mmCIF file of C-alpha atoms and ligand atoms in Angstrom:
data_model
loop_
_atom_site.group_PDB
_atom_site.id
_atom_site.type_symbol
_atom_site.label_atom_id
_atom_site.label_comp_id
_atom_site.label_asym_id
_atom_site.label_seq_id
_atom_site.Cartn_x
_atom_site.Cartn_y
_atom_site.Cartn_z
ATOM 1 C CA UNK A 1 -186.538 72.763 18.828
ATOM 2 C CA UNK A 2 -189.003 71.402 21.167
ATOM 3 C CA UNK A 3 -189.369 67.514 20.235
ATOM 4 C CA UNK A 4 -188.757 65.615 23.403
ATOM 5 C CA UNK A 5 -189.423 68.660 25.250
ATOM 6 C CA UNK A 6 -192.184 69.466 28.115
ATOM 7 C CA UNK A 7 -193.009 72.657 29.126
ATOM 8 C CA UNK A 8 -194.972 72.532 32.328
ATOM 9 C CA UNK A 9 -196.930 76.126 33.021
ATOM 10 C CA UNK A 10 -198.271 76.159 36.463
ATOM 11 C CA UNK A 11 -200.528 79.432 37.940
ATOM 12 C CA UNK A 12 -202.270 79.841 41.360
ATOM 13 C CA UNK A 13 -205.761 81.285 41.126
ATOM 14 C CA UNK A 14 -204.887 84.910 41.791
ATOM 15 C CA UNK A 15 -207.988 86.571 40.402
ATOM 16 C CA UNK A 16 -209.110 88.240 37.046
ATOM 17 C CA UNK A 17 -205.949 89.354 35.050
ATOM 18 C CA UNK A 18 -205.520 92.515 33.434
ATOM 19 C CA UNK A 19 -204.058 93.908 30.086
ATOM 20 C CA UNK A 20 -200.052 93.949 31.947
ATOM 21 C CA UNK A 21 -201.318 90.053 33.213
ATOM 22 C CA UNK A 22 -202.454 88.843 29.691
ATOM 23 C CA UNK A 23 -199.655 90.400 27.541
ATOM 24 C CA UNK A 24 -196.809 89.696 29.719
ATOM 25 C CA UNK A 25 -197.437 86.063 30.917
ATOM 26 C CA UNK A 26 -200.929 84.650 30.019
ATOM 27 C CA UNK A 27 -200.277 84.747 26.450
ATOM 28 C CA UNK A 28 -196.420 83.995 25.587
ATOM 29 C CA UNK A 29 -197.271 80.670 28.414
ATOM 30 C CA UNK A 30 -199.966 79.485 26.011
ATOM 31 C CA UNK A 31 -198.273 80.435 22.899
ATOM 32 C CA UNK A 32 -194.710 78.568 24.030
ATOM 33 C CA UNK A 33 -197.290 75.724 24.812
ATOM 34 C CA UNK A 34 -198.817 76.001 21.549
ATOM 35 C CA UNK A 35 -195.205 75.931 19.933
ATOM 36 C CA UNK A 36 -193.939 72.875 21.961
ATOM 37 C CA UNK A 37 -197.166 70.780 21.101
ATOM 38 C CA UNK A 38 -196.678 71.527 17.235
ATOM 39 C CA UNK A 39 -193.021 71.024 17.052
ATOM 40 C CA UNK A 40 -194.060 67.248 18.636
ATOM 41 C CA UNK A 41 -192.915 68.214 22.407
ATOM 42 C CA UNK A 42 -195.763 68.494 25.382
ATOM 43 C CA UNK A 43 -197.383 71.186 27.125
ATOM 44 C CA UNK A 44 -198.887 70.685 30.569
ATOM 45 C CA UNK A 45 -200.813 73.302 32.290
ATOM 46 C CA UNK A 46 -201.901 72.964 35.409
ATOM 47 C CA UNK A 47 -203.977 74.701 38.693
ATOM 48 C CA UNK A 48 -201.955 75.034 41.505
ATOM 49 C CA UNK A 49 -204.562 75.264 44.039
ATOM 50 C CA UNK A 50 -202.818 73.399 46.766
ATOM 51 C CA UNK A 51 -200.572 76.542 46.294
ATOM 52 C CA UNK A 52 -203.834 79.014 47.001
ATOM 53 C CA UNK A 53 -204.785 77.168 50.371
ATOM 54 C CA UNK A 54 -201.520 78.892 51.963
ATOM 55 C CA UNK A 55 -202.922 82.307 51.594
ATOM 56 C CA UNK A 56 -206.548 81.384 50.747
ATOM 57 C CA UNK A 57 -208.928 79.979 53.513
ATOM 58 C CA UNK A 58 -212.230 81.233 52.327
ATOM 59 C CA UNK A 59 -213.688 77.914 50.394
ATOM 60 C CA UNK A 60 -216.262 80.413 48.507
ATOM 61 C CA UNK A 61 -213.531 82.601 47.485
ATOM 62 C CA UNK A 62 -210.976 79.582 46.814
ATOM 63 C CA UNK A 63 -213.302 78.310 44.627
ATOM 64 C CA UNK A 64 -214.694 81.017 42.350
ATOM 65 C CA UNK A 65 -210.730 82.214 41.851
ATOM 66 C CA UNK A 66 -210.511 78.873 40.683
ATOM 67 C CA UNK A 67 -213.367 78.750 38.147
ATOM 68 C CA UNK A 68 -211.987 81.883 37.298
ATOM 69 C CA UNK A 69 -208.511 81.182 37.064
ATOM 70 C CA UNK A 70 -209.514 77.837 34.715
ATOM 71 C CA UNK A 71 -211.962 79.824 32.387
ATOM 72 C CA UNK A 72 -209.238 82.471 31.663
ATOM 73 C CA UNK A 73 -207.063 79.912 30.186
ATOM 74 C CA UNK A 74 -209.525 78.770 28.193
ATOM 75 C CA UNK A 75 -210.895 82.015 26.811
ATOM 76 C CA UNK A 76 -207.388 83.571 26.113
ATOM 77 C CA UNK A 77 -206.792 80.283 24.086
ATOM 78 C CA UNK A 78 -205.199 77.586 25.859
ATOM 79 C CA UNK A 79 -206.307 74.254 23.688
ATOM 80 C CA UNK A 80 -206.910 71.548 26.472
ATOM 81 C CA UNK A 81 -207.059 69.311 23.531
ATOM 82 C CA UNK A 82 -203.448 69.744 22.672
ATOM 83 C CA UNK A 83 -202.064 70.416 26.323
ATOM 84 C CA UNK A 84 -202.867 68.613 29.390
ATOM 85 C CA UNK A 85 -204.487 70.660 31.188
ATOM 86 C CA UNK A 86 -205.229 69.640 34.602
ATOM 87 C CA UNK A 87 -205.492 70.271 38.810
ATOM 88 C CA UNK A 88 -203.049 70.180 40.671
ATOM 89 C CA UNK A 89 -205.264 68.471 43.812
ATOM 90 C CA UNK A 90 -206.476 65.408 41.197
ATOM 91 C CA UNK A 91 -203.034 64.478 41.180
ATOM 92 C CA UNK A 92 -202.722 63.126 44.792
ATOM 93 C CA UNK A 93 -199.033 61.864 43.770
ATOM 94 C CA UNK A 94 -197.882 64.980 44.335
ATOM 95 C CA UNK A 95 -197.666 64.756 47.931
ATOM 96 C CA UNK A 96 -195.723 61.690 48.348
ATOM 97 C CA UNK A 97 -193.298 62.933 46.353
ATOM 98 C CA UNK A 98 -192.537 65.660 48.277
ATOM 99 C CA UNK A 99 -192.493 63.806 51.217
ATOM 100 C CA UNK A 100 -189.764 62.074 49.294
ATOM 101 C CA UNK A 101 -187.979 65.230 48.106
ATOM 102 C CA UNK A 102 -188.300 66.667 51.862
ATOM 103 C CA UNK A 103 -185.519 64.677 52.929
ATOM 104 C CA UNK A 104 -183.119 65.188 50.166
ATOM 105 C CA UNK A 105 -183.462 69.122 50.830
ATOM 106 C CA UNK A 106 -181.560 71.288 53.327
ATOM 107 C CA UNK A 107 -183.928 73.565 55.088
ATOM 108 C CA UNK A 108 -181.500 76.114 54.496
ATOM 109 C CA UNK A 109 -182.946 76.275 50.574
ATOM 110 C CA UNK A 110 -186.114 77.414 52.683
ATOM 111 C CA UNK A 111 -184.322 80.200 54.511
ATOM 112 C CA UNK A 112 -183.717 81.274 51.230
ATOM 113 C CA UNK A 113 -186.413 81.266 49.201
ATOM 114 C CA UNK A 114 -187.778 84.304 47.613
ATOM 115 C CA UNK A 115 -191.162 83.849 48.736
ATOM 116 C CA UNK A 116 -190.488 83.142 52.673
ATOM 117 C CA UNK A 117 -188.008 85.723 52.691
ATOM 118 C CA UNK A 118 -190.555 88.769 51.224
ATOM 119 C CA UNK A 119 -192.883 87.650 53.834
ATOM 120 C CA UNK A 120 -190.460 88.026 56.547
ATOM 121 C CA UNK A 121 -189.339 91.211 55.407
ATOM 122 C CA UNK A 122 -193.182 92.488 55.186
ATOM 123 C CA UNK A 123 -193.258 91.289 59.054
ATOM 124 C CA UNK A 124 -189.743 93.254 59.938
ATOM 125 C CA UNK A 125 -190.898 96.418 58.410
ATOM 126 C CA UNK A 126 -194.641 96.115 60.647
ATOM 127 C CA UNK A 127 -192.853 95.752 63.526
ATOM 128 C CA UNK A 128 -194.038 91.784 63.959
ATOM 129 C CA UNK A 129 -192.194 88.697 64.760
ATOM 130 C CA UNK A 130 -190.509 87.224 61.793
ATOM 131 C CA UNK A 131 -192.677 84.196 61.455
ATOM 132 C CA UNK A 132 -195.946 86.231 62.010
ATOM 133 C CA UNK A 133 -198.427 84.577 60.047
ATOM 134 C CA UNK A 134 -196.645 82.411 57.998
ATOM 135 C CA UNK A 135 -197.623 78.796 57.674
ATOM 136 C CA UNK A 136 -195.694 76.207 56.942
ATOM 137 C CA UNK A 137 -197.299 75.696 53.478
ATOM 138 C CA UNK A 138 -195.907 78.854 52.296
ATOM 139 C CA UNK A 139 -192.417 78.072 53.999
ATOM 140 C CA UNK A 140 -191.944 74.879 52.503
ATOM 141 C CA UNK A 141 -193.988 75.910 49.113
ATOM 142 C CA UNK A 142 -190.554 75.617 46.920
ATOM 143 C CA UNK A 143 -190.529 71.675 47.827
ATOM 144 C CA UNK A 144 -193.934 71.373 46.639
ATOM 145 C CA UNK A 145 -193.623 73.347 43.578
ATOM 146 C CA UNK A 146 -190.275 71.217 42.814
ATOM 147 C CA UNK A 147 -192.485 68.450 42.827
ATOM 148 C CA UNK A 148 -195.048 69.670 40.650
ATOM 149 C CA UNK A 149 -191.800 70.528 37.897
ATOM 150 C CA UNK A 150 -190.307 66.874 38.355
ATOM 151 C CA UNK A 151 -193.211 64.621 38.526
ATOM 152 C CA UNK A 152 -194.146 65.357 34.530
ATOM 153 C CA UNK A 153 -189.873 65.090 33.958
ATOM 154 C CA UNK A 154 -190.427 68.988 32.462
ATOM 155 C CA UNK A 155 -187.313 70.538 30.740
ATOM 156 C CA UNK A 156 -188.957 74.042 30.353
ATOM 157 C CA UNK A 157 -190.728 75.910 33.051
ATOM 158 C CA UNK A 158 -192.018 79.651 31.878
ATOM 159 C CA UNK A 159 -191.831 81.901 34.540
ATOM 160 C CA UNK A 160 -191.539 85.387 35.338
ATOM 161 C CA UNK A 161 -188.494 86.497 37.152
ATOM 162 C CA UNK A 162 -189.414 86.044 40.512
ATOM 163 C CA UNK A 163 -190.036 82.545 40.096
ATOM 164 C CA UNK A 164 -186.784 81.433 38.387
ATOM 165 C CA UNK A 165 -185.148 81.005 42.144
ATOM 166 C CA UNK A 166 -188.001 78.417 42.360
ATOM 167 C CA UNK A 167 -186.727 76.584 39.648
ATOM 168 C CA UNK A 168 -183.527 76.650 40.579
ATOM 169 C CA UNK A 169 -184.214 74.829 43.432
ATOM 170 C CA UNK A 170 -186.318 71.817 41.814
ATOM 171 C CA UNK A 171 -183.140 71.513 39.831
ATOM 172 C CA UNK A 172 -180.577 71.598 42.895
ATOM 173 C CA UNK A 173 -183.069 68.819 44.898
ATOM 174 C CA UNK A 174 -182.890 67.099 41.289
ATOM 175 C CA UNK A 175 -179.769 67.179 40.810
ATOM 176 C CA UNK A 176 -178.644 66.444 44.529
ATOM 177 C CA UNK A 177 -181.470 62.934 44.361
ATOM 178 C CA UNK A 178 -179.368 62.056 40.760
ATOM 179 C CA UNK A 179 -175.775 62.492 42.329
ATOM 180 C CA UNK A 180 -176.492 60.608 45.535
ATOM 181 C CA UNK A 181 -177.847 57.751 43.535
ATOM 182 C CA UNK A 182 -175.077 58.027 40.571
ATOM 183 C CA UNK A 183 -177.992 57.840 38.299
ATOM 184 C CA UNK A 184 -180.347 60.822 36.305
ATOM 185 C CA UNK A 185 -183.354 59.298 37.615
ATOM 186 C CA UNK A 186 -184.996 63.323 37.404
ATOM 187 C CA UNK A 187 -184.829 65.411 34.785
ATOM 188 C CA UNK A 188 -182.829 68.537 35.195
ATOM 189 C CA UNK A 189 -185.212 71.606 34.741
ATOM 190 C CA UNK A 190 -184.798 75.067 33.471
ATOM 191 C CA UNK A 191 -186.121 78.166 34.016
ATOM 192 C CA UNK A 192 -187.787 79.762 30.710
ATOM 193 C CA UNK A 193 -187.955 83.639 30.730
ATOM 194 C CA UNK A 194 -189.469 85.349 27.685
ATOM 195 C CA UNK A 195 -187.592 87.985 26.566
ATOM 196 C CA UNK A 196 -189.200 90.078 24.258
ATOM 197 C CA UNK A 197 -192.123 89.954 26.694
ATOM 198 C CA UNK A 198 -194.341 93.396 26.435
ATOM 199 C CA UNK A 199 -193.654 95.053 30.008
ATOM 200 C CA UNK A 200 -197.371 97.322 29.863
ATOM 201 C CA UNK A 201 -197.133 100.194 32.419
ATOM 202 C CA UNK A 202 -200.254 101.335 34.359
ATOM 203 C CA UNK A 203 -201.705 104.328 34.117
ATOM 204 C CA UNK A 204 -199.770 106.261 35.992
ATOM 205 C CA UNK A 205 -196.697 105.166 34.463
ATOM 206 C CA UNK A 206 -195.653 102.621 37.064
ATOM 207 C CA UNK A 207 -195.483 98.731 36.704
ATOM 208 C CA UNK A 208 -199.043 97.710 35.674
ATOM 209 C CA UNK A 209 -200.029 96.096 39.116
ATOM 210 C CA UNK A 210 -202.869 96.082 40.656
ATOM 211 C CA UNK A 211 -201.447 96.338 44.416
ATOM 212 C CA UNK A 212 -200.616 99.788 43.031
ATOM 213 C CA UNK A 213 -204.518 100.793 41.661
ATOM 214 C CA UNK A 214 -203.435 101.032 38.201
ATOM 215 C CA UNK A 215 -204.799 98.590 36.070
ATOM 216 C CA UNK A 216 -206.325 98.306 32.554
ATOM 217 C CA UNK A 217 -209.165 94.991 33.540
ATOM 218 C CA UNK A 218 -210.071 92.619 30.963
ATOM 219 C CA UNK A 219 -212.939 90.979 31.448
ATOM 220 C CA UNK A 220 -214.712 94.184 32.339
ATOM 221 C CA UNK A 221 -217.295 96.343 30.550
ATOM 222 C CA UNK A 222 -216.797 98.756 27.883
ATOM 223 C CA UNK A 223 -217.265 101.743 30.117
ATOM 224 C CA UNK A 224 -214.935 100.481 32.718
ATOM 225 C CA UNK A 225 -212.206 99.971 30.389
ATOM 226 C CA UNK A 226 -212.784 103.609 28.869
ATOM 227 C CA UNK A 227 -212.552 104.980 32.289
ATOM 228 C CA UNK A 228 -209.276 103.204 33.422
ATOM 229 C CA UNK A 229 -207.792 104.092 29.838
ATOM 230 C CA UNK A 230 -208.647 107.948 29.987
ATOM 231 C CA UNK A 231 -207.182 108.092 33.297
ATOM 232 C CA UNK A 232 -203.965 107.304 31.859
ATOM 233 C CA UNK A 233 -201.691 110.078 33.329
ATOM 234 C CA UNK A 234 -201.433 113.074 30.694
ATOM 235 C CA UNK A 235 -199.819 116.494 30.813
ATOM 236 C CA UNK A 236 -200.888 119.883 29.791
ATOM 237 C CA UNK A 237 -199.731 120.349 26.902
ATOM 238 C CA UNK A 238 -201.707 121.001 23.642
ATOM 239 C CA UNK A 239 -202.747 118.767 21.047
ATOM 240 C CA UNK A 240 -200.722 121.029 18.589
ATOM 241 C CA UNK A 241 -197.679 120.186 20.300
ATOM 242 C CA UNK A 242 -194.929 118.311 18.675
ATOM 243 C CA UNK A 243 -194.432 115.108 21.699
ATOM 244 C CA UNK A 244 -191.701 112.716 21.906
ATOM 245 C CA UNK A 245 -193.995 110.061 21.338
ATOM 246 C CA UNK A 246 -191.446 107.677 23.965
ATOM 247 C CA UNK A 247 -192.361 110.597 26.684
ATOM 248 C CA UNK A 248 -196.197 109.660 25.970
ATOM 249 C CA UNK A 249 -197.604 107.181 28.358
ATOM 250 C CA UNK A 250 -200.745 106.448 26.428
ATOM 251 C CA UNK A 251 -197.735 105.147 23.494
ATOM 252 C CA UNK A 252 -196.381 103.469 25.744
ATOM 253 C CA UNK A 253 -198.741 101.022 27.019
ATOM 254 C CA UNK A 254 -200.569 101.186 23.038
ATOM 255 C CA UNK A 255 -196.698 99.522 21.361
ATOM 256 C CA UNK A 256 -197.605 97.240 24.013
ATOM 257 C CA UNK A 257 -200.995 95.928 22.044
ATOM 258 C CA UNK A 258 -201.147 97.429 18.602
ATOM 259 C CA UNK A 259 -200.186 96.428 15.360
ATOM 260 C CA UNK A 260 -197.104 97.811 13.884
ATOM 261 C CA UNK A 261 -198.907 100.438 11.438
ATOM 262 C CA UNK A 262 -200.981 101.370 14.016
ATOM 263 C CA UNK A 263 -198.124 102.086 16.467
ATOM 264 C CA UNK A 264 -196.585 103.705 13.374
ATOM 265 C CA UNK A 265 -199.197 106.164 12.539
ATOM 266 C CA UNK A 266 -199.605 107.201 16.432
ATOM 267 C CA UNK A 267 -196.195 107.878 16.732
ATOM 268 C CA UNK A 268 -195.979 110.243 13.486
ATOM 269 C CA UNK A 269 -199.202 111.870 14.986
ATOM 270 C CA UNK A 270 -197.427 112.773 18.421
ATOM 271 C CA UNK A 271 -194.533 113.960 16.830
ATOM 272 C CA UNK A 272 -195.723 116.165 14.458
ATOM 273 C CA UNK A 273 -198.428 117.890 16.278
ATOM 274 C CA UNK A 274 -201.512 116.413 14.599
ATOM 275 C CA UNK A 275 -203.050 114.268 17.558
ATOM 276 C CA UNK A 276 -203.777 114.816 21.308
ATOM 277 C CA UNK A 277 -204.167 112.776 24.164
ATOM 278 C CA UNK A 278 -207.886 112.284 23.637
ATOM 279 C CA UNK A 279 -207.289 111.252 20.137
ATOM 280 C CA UNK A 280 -204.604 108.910 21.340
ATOM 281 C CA UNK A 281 -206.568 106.935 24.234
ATOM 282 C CA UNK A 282 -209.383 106.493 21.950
ATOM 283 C CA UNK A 283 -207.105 104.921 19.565
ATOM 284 C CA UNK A 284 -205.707 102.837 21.986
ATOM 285 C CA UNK A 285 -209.763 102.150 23.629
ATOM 286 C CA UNK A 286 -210.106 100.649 20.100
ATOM 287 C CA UNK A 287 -207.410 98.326 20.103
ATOM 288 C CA UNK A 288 -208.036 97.054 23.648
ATOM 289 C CA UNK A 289 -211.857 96.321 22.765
ATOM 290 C CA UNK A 290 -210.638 94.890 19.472
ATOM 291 C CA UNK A 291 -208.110 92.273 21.316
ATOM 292 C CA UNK A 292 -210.018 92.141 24.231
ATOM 293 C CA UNK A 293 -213.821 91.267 23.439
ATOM 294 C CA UNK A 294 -214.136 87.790 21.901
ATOM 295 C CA UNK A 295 -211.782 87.192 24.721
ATOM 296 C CA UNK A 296 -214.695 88.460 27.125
ATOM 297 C CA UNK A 297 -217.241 86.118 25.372
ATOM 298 C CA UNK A 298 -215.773 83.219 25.766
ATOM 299 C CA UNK A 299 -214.914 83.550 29.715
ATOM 300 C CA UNK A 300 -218.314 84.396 30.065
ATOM 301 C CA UNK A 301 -219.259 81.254 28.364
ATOM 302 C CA UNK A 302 -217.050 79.116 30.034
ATOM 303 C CA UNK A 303 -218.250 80.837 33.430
ATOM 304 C CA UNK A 304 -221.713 79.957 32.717
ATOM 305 C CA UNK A 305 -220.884 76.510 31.561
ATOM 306 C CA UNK A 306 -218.160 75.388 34.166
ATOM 307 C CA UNK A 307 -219.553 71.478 33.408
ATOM 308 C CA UNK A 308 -217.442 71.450 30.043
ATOM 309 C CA UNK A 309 -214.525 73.330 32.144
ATOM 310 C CA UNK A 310 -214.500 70.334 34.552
ATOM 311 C CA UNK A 311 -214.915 67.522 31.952
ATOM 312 C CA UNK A 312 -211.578 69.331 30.438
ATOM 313 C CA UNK A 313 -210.002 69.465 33.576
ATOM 314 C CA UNK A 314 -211.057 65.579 34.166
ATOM 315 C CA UNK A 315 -209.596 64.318 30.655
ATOM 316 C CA UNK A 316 -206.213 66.730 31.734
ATOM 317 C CA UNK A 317 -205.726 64.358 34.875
ATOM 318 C CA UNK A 318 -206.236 61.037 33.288
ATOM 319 C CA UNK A 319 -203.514 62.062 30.742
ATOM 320 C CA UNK A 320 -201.205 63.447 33.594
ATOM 321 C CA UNK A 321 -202.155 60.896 36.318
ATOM 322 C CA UNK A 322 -200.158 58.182 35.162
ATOM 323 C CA UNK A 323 -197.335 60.246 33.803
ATOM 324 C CA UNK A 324 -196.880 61.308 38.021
ATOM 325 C CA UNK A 325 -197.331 57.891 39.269
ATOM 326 C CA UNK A 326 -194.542 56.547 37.173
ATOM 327 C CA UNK A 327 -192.324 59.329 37.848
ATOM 328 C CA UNK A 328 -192.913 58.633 41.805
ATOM 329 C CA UNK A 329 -192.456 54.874 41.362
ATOM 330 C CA UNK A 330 -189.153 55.632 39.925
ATOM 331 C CA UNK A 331 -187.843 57.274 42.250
ATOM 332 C CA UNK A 332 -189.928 54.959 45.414
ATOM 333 C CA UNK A 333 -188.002 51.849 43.797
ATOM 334 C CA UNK A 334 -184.197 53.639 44.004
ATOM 335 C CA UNK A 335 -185.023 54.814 47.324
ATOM 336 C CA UNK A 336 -186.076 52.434 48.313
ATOM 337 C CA UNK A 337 -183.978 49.681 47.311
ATOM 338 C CA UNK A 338 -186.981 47.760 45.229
HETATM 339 N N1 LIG B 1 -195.207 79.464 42.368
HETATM 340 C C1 LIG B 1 -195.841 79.819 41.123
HETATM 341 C C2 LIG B 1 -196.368 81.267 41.245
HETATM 342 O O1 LIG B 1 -196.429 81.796 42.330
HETATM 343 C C3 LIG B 1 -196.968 78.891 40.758
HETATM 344 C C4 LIG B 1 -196.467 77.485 40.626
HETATM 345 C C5 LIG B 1 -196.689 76.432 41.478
HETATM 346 C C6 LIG B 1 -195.684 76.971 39.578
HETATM 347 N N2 LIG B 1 -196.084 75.314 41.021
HETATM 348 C C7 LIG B 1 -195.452 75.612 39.855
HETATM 349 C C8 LIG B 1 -195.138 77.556 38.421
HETATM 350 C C9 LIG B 1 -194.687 74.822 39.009
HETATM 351 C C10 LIG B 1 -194.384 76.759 37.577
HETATM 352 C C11 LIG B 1 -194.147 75.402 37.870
HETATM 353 O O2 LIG B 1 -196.714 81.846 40.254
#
């Protein structure tokens, strides 16, 4: 299914992930990596951290979210061996390609664009001008991120439904370069969106998010995971009680982790009156620590040893280097005339 395929996976640095983070996006993006690379298609991965200087301008801060952001990759699996895994900012080819694209796209894709738009509306509702603090990094950020899609000539890009807009416009300045030249000198993208993604609630029962203060963390100690589990929103009544186990919170986010049997036996529990909420979060404590820990260990390893990190990250951009320069010369020598 994938042969002749590349998916191309890019994340900004936003910061240690937690469980709704690692379920819902970290892992299916490795794992449909994982999948194209053995079924003889290619996976590139890369740091967008010319993405994080829009909203980042702390160079201490930049870079530890970066460290960060690389070492999580690595610990929840990603093989740099079998995907190219790289920085954005090694890749200088980047730019004068979408100095190129710039003047195939109508500003009015800009207007558009999810992104801009939010921030707008987030200036409207304070009572600011529309354009308060936004730069025109963020404005024009679609451009770049088209860029970073059609310089490796991807066909799949995972991304969570926000970001499929962003997509859509690589493939409209794509498609408008191709038409005006009669020729497919880019490669059409499109959107991926896992379906059967786990969405994990927090615990209150909202989105997990952590603009909302409701997280499960990862890389965090035992004891802070226990607390954050049993404060998982409960109600009053008794352990005794027969619960629609769907009603259950705890349930909820535990389908999101455990193993059939386990999910199983929780379920029959609730229902039939023989487990409370106590017994329930500890069951689900257990099956967070169990997924979670050699997880932990290895982030911690990679933290302490961000040398081997870099050499990866190195070896990523020599692989994905010349893949970008050829892609840019091909489209320099048609637009050029060469
Ligand atoms: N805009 C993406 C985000 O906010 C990150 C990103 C930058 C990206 N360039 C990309 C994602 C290219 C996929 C492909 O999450």
């Amino acid at each position: 299914m994938f042969e002749g395929k590349v998916v191309l996976t890019g994340v900004k640095p936003t910061g240690t992930p937690h469980l709704g983070n690692y379920l819902g996006a970290i892992k299916p993006a490795i794992q449909l990596g994982a999948k194209a690379v053995a079924e003889g298609g290619k996976h590139y991965m890369f740091i967008a951290d010319y993405h994080a200087i829009n909203a980042e301008k702390d160079p201490l801060v930049l870079n530890q979210k970066l460290k960060e952001i690389a070492c999580i990759y690595l610990a929840f699996g990603l093989d740099a061996t079998k995907s190219v895994f790289f920085r954005q900012s090694d890749i200088p080819e980047v730019h004068e390609f979408t100095t190129i694209l710039y003047a195939y796209t109508p500003k009015g894709f800009m207007n558009k664009a999810h992104a801009y738009k939010a921030a707008v509306d987030k200036n409207r509702e304070a009572n600011k001008p529309d354009d308060d603090g936004i730069n025109m990094g963020l404005y024009t950020y679609p451009v770049l991120m088209a860029s970073d899609i059609l310089l490796y000539d991807s066909s799949l890009v995972p991304v969570g439904k926000d970001q499929v807009q962003h997509v859509e416009i690589a493939r409209d300045i794509a498609g408008a370069i191709n038409a005006w030249y009669h020729e497919p000198i880019l490669r059409l993208p499109d959107a991926h969106i896992e379906e059967n993604v786990a969405v994990v609630p927090g615990v209150d029962g909202r989105k997990m998010s952590k603009s909302y203060g409701n997280v499960i963390p990862v890389f965090a100690t035992d004891a802070e995971i226990k607390k954050a589990i049993f404060s998982i929103k409960t109600d009053s009544r008794a352990p005794d009680e027969p619960k629609d186990p769907e009603e259950v919170l705890v349930y909820q986010i535990f389908k999101a982790i455990a193993t059939p049997d386990a999910v199983a036996e929780m379920a029959t529990g609730l229902r039939e009156g023989k487990m409370g909420y106590g017994q329930a979060k500890n069951m689900l404590l257990d099956a967070v620590l169990k997924e979670v820990s050699p997880f932990r260990e290895k982030y911690a390893y990679y933290m302490a040893h961000f040398d081997e990190v870099e050499a990866m990250l190195q070896k990523g951009a020599e692989t994905a280097r010349p893949v970008a320069k050829q892609t840019l010369n091909r489209l320099k020598n048609i637009v050029f005339g060469k």
